Short mmCIF file of C-alpha atoms and ligand atoms in Angstrom, two decimals:
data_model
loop_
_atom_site.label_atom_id
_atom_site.label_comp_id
_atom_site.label_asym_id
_atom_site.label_seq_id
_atom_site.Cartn_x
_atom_site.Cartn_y
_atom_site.Cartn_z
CA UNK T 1 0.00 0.00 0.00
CA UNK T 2 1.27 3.47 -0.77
CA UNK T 3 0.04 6.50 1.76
CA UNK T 4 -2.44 8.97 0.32
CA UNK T 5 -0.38 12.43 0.25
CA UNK T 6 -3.07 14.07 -0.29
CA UNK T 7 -3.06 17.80 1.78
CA UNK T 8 -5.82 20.42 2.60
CA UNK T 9 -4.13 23.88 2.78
CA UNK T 10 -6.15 27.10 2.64
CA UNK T 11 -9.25 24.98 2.18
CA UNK T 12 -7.46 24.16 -1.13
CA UNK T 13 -7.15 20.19 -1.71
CA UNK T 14 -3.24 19.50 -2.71
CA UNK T 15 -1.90 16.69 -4.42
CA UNK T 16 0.96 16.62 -2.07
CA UNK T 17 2.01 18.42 1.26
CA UNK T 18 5.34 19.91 -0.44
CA UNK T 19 5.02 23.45 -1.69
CA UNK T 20 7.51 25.05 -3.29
CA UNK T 21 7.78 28.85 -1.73
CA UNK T 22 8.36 32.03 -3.16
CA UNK T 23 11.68 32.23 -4.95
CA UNK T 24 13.10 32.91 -8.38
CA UNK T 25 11.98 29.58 -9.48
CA UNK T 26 8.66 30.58 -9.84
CA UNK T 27 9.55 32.76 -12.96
CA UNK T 28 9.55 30.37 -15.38
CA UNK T 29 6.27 28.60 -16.73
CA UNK T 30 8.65 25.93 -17.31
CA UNK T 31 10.63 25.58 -14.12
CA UNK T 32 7.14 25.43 -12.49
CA UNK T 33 5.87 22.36 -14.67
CA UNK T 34 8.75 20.86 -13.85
CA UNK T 35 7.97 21.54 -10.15
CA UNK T 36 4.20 20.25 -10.85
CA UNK T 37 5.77 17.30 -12.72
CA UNK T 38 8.26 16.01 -10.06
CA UNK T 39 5.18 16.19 -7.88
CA UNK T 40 4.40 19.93 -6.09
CA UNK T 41 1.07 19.99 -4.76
CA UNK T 42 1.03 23.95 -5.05
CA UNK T 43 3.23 27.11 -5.76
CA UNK T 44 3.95 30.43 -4.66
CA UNK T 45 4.89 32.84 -7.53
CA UNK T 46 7.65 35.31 -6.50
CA UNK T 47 6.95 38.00 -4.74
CA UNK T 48 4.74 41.06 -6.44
CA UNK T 49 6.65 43.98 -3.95
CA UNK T 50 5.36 47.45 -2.84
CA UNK T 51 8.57 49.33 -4.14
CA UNK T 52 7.83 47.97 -7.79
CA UNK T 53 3.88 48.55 -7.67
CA UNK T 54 4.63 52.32 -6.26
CA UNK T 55 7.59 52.70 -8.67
CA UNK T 56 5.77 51.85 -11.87
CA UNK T 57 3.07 54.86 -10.69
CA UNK T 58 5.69 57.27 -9.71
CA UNK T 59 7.13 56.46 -13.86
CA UNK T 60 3.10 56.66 -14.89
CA UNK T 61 3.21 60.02 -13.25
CA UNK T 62 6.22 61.39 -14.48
CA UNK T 63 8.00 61.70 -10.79
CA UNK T 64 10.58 59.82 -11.14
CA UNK T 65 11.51 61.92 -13.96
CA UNK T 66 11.24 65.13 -11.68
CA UNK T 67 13.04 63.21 -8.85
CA UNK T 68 15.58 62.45 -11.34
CA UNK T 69 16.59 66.10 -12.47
CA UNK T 70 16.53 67.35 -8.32
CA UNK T 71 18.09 64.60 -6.84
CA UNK T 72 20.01 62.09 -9.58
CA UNK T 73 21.73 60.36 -6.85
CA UNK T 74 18.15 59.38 -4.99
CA UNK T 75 16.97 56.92 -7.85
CA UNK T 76 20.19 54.53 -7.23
CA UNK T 77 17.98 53.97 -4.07
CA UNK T 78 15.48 52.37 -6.09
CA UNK T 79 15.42 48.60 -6.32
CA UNK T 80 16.37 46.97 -9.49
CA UNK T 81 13.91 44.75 -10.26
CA UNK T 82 14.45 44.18 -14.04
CA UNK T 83 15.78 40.34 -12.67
CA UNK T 84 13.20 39.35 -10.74
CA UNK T 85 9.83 40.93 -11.76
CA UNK T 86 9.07 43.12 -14.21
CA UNK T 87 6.30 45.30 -12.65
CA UNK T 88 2.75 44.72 -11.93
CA UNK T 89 1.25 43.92 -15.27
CA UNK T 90 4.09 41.42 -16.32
CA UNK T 91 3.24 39.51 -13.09
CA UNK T 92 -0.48 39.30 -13.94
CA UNK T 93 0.14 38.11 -17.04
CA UNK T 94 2.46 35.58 -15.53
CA UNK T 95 0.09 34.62 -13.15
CA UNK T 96 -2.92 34.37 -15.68
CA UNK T 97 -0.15 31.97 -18.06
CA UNK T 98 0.40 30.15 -14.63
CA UNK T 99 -2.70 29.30 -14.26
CA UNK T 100 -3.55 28.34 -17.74
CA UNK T 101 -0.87 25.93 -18.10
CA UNK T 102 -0.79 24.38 -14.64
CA UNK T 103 -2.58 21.93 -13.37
CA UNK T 104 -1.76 22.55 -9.33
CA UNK T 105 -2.84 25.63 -7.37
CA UNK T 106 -0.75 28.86 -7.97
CA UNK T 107 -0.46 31.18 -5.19
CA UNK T 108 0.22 34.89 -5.85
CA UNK T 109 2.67 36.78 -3.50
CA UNK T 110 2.62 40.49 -1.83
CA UNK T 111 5.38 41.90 -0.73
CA UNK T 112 5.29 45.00 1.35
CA UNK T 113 4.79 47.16 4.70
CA UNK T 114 2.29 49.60 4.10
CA UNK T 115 -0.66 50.20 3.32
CA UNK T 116 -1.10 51.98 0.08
CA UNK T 117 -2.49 51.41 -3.73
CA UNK T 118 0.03 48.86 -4.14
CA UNK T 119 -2.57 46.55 -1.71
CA UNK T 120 -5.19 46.64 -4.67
CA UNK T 121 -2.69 44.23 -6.54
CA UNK T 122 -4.30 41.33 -4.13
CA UNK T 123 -7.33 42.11 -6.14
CA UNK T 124 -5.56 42.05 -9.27
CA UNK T 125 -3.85 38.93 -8.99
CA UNK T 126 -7.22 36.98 -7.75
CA UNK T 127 -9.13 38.56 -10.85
CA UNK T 128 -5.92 36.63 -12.62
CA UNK T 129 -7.08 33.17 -11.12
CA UNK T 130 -4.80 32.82 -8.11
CA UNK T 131 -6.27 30.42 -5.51
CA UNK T 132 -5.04 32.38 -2.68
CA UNK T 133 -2.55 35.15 -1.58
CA UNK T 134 0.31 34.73 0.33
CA UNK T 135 1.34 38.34 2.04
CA UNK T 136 4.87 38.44 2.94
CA UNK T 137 5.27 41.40 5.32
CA UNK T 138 9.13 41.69 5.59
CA UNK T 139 9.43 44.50 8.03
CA UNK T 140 12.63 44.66 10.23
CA UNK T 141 11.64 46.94 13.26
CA UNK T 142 14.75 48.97 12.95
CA UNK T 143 13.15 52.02 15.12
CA UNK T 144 13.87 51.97 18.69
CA UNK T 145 10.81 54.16 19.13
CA UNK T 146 8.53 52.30 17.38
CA UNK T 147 6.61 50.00 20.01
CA UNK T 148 5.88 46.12 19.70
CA UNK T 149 2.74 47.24 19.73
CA UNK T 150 2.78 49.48 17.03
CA UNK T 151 4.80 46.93 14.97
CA UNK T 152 1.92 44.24 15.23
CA UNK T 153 -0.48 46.90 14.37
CA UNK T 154 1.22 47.54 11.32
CA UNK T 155 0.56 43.59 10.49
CA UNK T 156 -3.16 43.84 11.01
CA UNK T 157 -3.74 46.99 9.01
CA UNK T 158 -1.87 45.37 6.48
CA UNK T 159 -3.39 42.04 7.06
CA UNK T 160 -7.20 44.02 7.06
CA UNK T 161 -6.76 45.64 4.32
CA UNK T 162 -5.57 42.60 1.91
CA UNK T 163 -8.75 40.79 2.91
CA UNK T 164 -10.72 43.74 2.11
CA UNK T 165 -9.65 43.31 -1.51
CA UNK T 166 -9.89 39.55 -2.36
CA UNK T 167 -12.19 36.42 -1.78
CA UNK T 168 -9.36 33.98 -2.16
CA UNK T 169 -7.79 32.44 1.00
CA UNK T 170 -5.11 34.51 2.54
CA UNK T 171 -2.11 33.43 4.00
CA UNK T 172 1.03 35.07 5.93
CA UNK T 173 3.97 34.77 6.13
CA UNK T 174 5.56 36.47 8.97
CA UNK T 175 9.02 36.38 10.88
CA UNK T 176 10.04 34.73 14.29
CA UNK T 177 10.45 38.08 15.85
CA UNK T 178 8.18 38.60 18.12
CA UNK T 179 7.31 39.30 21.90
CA UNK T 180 4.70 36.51 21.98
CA UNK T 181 4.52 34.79 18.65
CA UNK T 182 1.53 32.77 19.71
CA UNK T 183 -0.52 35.92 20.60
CA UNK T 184 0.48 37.88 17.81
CA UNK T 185 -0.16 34.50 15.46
CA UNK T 186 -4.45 34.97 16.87
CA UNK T 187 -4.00 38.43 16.03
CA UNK T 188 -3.40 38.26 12.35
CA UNK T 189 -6.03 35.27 12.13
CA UNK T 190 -8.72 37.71 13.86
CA UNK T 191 -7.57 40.26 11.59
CA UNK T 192 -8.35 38.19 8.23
CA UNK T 193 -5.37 35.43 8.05
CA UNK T 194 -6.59 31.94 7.05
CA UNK T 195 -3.02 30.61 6.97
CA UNK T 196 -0.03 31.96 8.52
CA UNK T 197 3.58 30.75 6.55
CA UNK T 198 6.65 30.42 9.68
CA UNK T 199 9.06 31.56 9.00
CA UNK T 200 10.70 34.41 6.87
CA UNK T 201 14.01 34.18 6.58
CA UNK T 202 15.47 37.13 6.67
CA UNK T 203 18.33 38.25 4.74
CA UNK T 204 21.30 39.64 7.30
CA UNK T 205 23.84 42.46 6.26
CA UNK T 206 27.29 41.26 6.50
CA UNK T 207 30.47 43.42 6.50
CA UNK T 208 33.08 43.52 4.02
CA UNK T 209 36.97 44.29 6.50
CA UNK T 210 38.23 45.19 2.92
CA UNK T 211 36.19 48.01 1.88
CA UNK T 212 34.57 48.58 5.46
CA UNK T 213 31.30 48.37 3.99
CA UNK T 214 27.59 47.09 4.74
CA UNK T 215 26.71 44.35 2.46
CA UNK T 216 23.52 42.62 2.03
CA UNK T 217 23.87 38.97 2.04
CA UNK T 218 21.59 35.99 0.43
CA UNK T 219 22.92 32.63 1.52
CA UNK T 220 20.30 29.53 0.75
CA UNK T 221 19.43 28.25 4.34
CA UNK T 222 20.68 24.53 5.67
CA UNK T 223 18.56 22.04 6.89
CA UNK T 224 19.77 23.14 10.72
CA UNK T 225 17.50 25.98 10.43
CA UNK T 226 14.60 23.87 10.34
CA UNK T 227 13.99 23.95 14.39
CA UNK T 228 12.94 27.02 14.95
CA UNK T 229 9.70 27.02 12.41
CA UNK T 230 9.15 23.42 13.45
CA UNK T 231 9.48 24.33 17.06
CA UNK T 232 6.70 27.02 17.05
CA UNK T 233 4.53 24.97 14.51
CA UNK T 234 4.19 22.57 16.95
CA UNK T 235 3.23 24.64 19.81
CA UNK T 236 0.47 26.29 17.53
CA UNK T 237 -0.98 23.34 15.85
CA UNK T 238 -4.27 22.96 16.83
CA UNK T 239 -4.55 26.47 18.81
CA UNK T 240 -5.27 28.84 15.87
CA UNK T 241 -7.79 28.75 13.33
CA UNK T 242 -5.44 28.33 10.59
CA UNK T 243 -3.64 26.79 8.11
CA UNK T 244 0.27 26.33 8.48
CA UNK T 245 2.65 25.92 6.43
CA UNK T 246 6.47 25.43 7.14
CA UNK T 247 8.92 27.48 5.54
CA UNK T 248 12.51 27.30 6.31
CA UNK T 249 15.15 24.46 6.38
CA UNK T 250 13.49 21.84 4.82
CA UNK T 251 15.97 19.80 2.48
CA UNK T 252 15.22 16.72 2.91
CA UNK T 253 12.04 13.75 3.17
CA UNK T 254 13.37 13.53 6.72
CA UNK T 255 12.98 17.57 7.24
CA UNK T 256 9.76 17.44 5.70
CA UNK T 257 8.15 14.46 7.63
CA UNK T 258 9.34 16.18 10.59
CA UNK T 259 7.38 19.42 9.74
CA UNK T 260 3.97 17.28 9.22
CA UNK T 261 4.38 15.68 12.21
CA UNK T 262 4.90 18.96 14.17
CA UNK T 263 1.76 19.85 12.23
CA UNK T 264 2.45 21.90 9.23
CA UNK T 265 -0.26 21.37 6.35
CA UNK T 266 2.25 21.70 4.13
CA UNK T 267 5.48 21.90 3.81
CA UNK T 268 7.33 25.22 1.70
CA UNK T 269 10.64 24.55 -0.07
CA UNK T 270 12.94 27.13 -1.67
CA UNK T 271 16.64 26.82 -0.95
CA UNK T 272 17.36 23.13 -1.44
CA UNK T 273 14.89 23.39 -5.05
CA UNK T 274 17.05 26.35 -6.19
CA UNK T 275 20.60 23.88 -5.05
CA UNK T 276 18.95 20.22 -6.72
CA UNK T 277 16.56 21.48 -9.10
CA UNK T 278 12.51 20.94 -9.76
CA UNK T 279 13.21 16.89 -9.61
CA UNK T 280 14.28 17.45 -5.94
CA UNK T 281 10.39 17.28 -5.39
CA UNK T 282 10.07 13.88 -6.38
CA UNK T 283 13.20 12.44 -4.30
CA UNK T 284 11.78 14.32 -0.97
CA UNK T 285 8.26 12.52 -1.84
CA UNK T 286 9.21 9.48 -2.96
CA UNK T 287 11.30 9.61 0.26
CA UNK T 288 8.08 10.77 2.55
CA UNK T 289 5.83 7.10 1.23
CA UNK T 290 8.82 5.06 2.02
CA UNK T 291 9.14 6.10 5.78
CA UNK T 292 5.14 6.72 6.02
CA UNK T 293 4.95 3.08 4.42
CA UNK T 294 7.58 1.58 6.34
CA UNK T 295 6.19 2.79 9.76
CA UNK T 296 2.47 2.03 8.63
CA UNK T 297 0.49 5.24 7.89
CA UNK T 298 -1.95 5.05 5.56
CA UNK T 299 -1.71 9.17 4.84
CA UNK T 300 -0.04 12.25 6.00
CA UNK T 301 -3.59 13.54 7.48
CA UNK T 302 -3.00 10.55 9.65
CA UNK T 303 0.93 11.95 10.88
CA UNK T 304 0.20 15.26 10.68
CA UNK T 305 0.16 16.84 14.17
CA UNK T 306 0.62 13.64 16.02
CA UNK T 307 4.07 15.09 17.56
CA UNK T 308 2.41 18.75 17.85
CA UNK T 309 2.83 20.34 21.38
CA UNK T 310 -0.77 19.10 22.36
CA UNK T 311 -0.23 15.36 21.44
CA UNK T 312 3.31 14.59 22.66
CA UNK T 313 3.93 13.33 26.29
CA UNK T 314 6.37 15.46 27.09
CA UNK T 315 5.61 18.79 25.45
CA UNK T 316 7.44 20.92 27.65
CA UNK T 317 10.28 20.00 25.71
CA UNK T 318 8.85 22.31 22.73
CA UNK T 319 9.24 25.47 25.54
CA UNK T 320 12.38 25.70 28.22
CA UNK T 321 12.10 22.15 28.36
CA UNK T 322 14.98 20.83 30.45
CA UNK T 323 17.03 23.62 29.13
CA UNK T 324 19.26 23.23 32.56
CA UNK T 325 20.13 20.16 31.88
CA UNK T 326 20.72 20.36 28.39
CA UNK T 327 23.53 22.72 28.60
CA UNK T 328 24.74 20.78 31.53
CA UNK T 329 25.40 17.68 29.81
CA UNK T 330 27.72 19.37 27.17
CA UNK T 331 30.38 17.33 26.29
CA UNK T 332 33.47 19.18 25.40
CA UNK T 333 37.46 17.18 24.94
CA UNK T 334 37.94 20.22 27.57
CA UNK T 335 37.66 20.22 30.88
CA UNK T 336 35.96 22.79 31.62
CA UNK T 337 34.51 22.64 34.91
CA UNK T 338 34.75 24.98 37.79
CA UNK T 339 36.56 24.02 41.10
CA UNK T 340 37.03 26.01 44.12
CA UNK T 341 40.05 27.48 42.90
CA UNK T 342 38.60 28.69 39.47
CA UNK T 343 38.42 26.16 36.05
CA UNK T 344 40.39 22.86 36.36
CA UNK T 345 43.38 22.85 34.37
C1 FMN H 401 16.74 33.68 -3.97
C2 FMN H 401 15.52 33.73 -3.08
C3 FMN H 401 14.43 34.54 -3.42
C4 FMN H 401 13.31 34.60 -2.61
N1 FMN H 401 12.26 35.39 -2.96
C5 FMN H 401 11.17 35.47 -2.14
C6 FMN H 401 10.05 36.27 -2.50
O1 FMN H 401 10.01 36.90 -3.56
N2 FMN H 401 9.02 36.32 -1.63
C7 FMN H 401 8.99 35.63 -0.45
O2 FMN H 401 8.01 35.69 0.28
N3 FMN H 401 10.04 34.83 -0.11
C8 FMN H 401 11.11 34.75 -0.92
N4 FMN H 401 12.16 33.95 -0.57
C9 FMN H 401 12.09 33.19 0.70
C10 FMN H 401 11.69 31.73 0.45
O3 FMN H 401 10.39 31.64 -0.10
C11 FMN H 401 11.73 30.91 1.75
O4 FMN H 401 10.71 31.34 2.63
C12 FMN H 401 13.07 30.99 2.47
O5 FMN H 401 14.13 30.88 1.55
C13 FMN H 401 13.20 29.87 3.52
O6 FMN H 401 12.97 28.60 2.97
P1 FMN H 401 14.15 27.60 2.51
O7 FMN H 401 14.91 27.26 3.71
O8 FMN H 401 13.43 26.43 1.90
O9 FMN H 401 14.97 28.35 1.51
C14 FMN H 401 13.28 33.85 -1.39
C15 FMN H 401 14.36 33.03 -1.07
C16 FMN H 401 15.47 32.96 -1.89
C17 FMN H 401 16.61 32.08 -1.48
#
């Protein structure tokens, strides 16, 4: 017997639990079939972001042009997304040939903080046949006078007025960084959310000794990464109305399995897709029946969620567990402990 992968997520029924996420993958009709092919049950387009929606207007309007002969240096500030997206339309229309030619679910992505015209896009890209949206708020709360408060507020808004515009599930996708991440996870639901996507990853500035400068870094994640979302799936499964979905650090069938079991819905996949390739899918699946048939599931409905916090006998170990002891029992070829007279020699 083979287990049934079969996956709700967003009230849409999936072919599989793995999802490739957001990434440049998504920019090729071709790339994607290959994704559907090897056996994705859904995709997230790249990201649609607020600087490009507001940038194309500020061109429509002839600003930029103005902006241009006051202040030439200030356009350099202007992200370059000729690479990745090329503006509003282009992404409808590559959302609409999406569709067309796929047979799996194709998720549209937002990208952005605030709330603004750019939001009506959600609108756009349902009208363009997405099955849901998937609003990636990347906002690093840089201002020491901004509150937590305030910060979270800034989700809802957001998250409020996405929903306003579309009929289509809604999902996001929001970063670890939080006071109470639970709390703030019932916040976004009540405020619209029916999914919510853990983690972003967020990109981290680096600094380069030689020129003594600031430089943004993109490094593809490793599969160590992969405890932190399944750590707080776990504790939310089955204590907000949601769906989840696990993004971050999942490489392998073994990362994956893990991430249903914690209860993720599904499970997102970017880095290791853009090291392998689309087939990747296929040998992450075909690895997911083998364990589910060799330890006698019948489905991943029937794993998913059976390690969450709520269903494991010891699920303090999801919060401080025995963090005492933990470090404790470090085993180092030093000898590090104290005596009386200061660290043993
Ligand atoms: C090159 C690259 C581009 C990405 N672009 C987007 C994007 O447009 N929108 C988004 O929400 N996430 C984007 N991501 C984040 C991924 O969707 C994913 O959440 C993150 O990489 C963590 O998953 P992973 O460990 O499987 O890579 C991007 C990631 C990479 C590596």
């Amino acid at each position: 017997m083979t287990a049934d992968l079969t996956t709700k997520y967003l009230g849409l029924v999936l072919s599989s639990p793995i999802v490739p996420s957001a990434s440049p993958m998504g920019q090729k009709i071709d790339t994607l079939r290959a994704l559907q092919d090897a056996g994705a049950g859904a995709v997230v387009l790249p990201s649609l972001f607020e600087e490009q929606v507001e940038h194309e207007e500020l061109q429509l309007h002839g600003v930029l042009d103005l902006i241009a002969d006051a202040h030439p240096e200030a356009l350099t500030y202007l992200p370059e997304f000729e690479d990745y997206n090329t503006g509003a339309e282009y992404y409808l229309r590559h959302l609409e040939s999406c569709v067309r030619e796929l047979r799996i679910p194709v998720i549209g992505s937002l990208n952005g903080i605030s709330i603004g015209g750019w939001v009506a896009q959600a609108k756009r890209m349902e009208e363009a046949g997405a099955a849901a949206i998937e609003l990636n708020v990347y906002f690093i709360a840089a201002d020491p006078d901004e509150t937590a408060d305030a910060v979270e507020q800034r989700y809802v808004d957001l998250v409020e007025a996405v929903r306003a515009e579309i009929t289509v599930p809604l999902a996001v996708k929001m970063g670890p960084f939080f006071s109470s991440v639970g709390h703030f996870a019932h916040r976004l639901v009540a405020a619209g959310a029916d999914g919510l996507v853990l983690f972003n990853r967020f990109m981290q500035p680096d600094i380069d000794l030689e020129e003594l400068t600031v430089t943004p870094t993109l490094r593809l994640s490793t599969p160590s990464e992969l405890l932190l979302p399944l750590r707080w799936i776990a504790i939310l499964r089955d204590r907000v109305h949601a769906s989840l979905a696990l993004t971050t650090g999942v490489h392998t069938a073994e990362d994956a399995l893990k991430g249903l079991l914690v209860g993720a819905d599904v499970v997102m996949m970017a880095s290791a897709l853009l090291h392998e390739g689309a087939p990747h899918v296929r040998t992450v699946l075909d690895g997911m029946t083998a364990w589910l048939d060799e330890h006698g599931y019948a489905s991943v409905d029937e794993l998913r969620g059976s390690m969450s916090m709520r269903n494991v006998p010891n699920p303090v170990a999801f919060a401080r567990a025995n963090y005492a002891k933990l470090v404790t029992s470090f085993v180092s070829p030093f000898d590090w402990r104290m005596t009386d007279s200061g660290p043993l020699a």
